[in-house]
PDB file of C-alpha atoms in Angstrom:
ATOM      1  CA  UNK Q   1     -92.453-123.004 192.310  1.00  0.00           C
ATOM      2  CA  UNK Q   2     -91.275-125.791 194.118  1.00  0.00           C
ATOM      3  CA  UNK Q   3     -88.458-123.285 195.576  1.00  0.00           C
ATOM      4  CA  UNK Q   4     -91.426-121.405 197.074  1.00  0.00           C
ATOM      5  CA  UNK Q   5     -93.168-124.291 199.077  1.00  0.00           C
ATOM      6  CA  UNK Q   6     -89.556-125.152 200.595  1.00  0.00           C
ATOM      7  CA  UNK Q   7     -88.820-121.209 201.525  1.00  0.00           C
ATOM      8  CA  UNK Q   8     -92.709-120.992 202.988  1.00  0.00           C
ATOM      9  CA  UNK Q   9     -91.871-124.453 204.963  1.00  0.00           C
ATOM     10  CA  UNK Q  10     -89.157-122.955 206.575  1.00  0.00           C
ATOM     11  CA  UNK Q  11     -90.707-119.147 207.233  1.00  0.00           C
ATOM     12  CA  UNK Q  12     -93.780-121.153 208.807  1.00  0.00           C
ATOM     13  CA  UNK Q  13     -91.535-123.353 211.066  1.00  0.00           C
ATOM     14  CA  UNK Q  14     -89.747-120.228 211.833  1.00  0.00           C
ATOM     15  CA  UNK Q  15     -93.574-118.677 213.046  1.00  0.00           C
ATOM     16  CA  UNK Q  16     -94.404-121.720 214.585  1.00  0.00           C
ATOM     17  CA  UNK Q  17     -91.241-121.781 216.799  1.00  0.00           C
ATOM     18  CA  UNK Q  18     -91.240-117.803 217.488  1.00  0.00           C
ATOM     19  CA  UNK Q  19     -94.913-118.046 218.264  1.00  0.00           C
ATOM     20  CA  UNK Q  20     -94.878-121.487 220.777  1.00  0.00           C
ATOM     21  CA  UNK Q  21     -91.115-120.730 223.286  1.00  0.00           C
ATOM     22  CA  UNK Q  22     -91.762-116.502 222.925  1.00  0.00           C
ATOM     23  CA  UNK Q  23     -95.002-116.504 225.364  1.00  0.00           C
ATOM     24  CA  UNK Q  24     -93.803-119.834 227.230  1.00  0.00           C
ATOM     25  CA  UNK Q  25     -90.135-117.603 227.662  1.00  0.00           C
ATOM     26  CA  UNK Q  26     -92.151-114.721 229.127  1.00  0.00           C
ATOM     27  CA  UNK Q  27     -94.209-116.993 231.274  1.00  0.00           C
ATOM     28  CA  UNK Q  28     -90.967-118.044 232.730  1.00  0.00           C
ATOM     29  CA  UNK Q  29     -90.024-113.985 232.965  1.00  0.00           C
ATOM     30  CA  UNK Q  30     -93.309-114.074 235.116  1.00  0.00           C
ATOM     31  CA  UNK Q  31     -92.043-116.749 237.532  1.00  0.00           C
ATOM     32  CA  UNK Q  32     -88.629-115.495 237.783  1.00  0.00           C
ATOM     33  CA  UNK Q  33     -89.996-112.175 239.207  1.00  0.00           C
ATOM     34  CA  UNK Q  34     -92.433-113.639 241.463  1.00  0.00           C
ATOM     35  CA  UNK Q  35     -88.923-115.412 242.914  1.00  0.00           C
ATOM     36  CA  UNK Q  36     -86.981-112.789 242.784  1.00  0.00           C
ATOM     37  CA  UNK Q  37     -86.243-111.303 246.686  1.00  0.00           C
ATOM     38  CA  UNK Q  38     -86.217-107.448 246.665  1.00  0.00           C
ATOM     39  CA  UNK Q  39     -89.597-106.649 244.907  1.00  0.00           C
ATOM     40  CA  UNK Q  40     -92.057-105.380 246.514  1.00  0.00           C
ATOM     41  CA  UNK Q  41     -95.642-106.695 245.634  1.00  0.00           C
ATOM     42  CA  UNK Q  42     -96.897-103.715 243.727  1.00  0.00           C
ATOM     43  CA  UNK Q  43     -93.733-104.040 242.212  1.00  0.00           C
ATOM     44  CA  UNK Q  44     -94.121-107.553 241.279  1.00  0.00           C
ATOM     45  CA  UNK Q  45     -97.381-106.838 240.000  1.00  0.00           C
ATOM     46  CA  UNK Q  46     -96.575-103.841 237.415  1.00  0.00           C
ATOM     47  CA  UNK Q  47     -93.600-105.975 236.314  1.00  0.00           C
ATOM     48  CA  UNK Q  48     -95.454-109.154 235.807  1.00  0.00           C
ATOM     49  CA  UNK Q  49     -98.238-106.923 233.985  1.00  0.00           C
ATOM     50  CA  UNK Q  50     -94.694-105.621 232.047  1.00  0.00           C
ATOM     51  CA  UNK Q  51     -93.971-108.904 231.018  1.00  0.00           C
ATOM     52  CA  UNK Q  52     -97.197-110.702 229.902  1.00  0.00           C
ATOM     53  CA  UNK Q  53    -100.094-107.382 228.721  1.00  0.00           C
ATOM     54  CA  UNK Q  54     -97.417-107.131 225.715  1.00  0.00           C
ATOM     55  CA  UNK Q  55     -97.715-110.457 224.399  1.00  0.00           C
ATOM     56  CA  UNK Q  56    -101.269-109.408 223.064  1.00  0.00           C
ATOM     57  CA  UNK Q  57     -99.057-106.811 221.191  1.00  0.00           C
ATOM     58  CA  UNK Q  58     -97.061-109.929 219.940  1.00  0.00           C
ATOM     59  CA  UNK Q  59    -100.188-112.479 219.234  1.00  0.00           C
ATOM     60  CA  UNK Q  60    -101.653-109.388 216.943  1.00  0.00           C
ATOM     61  CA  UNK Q  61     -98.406-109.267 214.958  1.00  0.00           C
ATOM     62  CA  UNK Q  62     -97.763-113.054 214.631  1.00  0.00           C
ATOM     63  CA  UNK Q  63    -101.179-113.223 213.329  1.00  0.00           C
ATOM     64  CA  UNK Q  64    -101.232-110.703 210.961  1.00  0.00           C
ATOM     65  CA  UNK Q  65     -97.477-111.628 209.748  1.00  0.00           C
ATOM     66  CA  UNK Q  66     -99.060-115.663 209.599  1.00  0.00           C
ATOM     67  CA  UNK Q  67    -101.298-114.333 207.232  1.00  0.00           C
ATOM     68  CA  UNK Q  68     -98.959-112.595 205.069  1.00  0.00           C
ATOM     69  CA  UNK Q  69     -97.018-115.783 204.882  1.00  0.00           C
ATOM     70  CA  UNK Q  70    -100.648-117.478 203.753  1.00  0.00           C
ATOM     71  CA  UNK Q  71    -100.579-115.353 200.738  1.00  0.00           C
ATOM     72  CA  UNK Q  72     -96.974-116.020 199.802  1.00  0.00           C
ATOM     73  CA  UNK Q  73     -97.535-119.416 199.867  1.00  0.00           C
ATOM     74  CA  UNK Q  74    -100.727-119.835 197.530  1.00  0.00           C
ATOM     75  CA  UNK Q  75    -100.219-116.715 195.156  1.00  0.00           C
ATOM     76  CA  UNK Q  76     -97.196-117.592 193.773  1.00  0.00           C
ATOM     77  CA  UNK Q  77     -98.113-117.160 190.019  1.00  0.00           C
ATOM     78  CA  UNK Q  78     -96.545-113.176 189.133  1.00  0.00           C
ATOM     79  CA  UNK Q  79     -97.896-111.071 186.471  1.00  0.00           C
ATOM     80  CA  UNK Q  80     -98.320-107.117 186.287  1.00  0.00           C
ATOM     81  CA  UNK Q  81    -101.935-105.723 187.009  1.00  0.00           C
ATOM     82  CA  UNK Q  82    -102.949-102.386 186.547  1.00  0.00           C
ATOM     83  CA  UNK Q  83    -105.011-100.235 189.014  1.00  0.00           C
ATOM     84  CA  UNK Q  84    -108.481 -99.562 188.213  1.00  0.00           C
ATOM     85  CA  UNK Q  85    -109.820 -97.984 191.152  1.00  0.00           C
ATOM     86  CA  UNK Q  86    -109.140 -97.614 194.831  1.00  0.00           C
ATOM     87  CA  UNK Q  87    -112.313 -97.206 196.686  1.00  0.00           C
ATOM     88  CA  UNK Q  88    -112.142 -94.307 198.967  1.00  0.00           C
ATOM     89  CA  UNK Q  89    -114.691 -94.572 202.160  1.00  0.00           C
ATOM     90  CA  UNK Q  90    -115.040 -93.565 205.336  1.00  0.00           C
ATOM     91  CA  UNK Q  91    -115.043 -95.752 208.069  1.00  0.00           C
ATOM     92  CA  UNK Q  92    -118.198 -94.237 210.904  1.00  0.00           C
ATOM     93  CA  UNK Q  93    -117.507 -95.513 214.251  1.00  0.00           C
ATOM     94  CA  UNK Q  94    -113.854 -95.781 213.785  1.00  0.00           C
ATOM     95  CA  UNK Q  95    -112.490 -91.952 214.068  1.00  0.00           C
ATOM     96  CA  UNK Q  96    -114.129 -91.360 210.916  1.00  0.00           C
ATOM     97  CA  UNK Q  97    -111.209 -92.328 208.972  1.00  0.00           C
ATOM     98  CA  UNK Q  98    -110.644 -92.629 205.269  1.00  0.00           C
ATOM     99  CA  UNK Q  99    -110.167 -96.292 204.501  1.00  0.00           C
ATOM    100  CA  UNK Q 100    -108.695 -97.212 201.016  1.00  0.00           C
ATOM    101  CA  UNK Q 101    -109.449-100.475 199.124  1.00  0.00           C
ATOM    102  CA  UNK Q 102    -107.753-100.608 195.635  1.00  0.00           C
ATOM    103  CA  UNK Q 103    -109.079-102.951 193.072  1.00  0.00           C
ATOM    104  CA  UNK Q 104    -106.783-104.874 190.449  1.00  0.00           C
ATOM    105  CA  UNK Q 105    -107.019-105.964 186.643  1.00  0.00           C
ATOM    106  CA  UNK Q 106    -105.010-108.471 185.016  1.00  0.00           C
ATOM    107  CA  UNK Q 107    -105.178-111.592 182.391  1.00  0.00           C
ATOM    108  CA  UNK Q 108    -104.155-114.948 182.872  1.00  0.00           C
ATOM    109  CA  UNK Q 109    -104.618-117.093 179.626  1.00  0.00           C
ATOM    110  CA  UNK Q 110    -107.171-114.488 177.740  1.00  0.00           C
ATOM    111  CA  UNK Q 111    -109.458-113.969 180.805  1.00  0.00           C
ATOM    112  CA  UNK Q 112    -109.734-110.877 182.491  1.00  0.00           C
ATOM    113  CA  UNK Q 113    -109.967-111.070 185.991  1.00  0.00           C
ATOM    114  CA  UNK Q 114    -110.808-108.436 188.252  1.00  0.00           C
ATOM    115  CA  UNK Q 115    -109.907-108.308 192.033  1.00  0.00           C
ATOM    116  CA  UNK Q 116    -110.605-105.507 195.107  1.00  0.00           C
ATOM    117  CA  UNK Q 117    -107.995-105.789 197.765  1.00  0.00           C
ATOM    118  CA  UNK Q 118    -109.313-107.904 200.639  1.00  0.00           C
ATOM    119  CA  UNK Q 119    -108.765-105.387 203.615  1.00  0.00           C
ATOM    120  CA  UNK Q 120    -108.577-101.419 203.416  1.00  0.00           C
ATOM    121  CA  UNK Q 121    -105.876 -99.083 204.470  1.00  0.00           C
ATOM    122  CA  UNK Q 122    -105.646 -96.031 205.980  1.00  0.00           C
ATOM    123  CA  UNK Q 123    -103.600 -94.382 202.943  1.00  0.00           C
ATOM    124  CA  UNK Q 124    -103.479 -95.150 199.264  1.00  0.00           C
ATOM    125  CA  UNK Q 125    -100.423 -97.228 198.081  1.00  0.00           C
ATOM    126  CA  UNK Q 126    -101.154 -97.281 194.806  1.00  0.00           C
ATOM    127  CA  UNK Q 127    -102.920 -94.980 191.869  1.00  0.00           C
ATOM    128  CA  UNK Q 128    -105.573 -95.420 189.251  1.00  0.00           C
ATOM    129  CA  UNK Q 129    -104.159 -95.930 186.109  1.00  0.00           C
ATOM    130  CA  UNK Q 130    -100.456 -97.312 187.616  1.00  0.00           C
ATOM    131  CA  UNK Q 131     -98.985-101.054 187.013  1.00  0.00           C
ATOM    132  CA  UNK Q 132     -98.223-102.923 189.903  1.00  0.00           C
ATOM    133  CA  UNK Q 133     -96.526-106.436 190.385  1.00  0.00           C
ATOM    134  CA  UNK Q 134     -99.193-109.264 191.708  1.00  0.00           C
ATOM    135  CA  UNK Q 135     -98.859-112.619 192.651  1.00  0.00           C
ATOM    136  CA  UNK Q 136    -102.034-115.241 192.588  1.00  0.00           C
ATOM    137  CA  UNK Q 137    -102.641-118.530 193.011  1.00  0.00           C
ATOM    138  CA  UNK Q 138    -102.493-120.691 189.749  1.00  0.00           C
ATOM    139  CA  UNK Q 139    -105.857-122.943 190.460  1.00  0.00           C
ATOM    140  CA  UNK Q 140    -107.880-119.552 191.624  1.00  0.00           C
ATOM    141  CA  UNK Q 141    -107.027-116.045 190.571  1.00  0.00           C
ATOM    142  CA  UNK Q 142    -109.226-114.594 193.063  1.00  0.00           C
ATOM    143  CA  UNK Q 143    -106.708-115.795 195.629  1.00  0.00           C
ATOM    144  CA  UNK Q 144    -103.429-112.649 195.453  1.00  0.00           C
ATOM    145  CA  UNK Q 145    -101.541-110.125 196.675  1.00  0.00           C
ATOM    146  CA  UNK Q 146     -99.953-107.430 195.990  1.00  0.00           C
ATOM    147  CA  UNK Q 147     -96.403-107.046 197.273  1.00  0.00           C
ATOM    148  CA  UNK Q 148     -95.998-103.052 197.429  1.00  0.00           C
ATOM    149  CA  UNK Q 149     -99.495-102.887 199.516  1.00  0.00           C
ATOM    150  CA  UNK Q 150     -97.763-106.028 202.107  1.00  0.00           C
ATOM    151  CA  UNK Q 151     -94.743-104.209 202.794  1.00  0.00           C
ATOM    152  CA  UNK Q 152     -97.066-102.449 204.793  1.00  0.00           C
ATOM    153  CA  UNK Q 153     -99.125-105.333 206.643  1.00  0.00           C
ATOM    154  CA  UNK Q 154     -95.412-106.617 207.679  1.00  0.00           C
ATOM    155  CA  UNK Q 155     -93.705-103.620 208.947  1.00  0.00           C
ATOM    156  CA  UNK Q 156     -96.956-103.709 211.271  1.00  0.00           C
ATOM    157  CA  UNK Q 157     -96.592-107.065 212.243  1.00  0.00           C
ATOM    158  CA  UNK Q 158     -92.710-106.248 212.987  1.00  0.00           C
ATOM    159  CA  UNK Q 159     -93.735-103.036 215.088  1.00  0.00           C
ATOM    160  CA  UNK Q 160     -96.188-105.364 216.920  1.00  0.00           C
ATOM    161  CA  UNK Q 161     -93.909-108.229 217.417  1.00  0.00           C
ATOM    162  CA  UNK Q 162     -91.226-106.132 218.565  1.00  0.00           C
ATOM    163  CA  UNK Q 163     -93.527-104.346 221.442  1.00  0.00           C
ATOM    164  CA  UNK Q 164     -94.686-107.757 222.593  1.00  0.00           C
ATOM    165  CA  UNK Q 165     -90.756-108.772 222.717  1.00  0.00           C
ATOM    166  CA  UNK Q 166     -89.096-105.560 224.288  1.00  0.00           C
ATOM    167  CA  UNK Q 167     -91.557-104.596 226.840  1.00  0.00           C
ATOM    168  CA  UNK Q 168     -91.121-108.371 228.598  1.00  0.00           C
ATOM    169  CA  UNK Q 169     -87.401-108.031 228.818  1.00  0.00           C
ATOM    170  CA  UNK Q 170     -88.164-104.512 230.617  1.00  0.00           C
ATOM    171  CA  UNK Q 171     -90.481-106.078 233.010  1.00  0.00           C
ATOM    172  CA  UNK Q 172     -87.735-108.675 233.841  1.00  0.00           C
ATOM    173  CA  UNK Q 173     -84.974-106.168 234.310  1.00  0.00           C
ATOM    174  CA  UNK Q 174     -87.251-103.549 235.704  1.00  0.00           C
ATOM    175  CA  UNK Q 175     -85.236-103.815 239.258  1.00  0.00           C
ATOM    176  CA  UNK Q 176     -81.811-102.807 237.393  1.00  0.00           C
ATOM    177  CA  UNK Q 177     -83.538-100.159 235.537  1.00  0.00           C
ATOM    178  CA  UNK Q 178     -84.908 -98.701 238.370  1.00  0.00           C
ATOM    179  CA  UNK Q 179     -81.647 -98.685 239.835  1.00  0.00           C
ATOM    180  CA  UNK Q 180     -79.841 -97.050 237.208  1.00  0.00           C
ATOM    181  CA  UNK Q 181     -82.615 -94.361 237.268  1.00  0.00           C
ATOM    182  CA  UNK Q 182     -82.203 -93.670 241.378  1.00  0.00           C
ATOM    183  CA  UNK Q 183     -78.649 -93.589 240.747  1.00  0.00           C
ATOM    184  CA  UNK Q 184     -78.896 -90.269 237.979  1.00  0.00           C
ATOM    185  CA  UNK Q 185     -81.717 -88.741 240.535  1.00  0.00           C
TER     186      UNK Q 185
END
């Protein structure tokens, strides 16, 4: 257990660091093009817009993979649970998706707990009836997650994160991508 406070320490300082220089690094993207000679102002302006609108991309994803790393660092206790249902609704005002919210069975010391996934998804990751690995939290079972359903919850935070860190390196070398594009015209 102790291993998984000291890999959590050094994921969070890892957040904390990406999360802090990240939108101070584009801020200085933003001042480099205002500096820059050889843009034009509603060229400074789309590029500046380049570099900074995707960092709400990358606030979304650090927030969502912050609270992934919240759940790895109090459910640490691993036992098998078995699906009992996944809640199938639809969500009015949203596109009228389907939204799907499993809910979890599993004992720790005799007692049966039972636990319903916190947020919905747009697709099912898991059946009734199937066995999945879950991790909880020792002093409060209520507190979990379930690894295959957080897969997905990171490789949105990593789509996210990526957005908010590609599109600000475009809006800083916007003038030599331009370039390059006048040059196959």
């Amino acid at each position: 257990m102790k291993k998984a406070f000291e890999k959590f320490g050094y994921a969070q300082k890892r957040w904390f660091i990406l999360a802090i220089c990240w939108p101070l690094l584009c801020l200085v993207f933003a001042a480099i093009i205002i500096c820059q000679p050889g843009r034009e102002g509603e060229e400074q302006i789309a590029d500046i817009g380049f570099t900074l609108l995707p960092l709400i991309f990358f606030a979304i994803g650090m927030r969502i993979q912050y609270r992934l790393l919240k759940e790895r660092k109090n459910a640490v206790v691993l036992t098998v649970a078995t699906v009992i249902s996944v809640e199938n609704r639809v969500m009015i005002g949203r596109g009228n998706k389907r939204i799907y919210r499993p809910e979890f069975e599993f004992q720790v010391g005799g007692t049966t707990y039972r636990v319903k996934s916190p947020s919905g998804f747009g697709r099912s990751y898991v059946k009734k009836g199937e066995q999945v690995e879950l991790y909880y939290a020792a002093d409060n079972p209520h507190v979990f997650y379930v690894p295959v359903m957080q897969r997905h919850d990171k490789r949105w935070a990593m789509l996210l994160c990526g957005v908010g860190m590609l599109y600000p390196l475009v809006g800083l070398f916007a003038p030599q991508i331009r370039e390059i594009f006048a040059f196959l015209e």
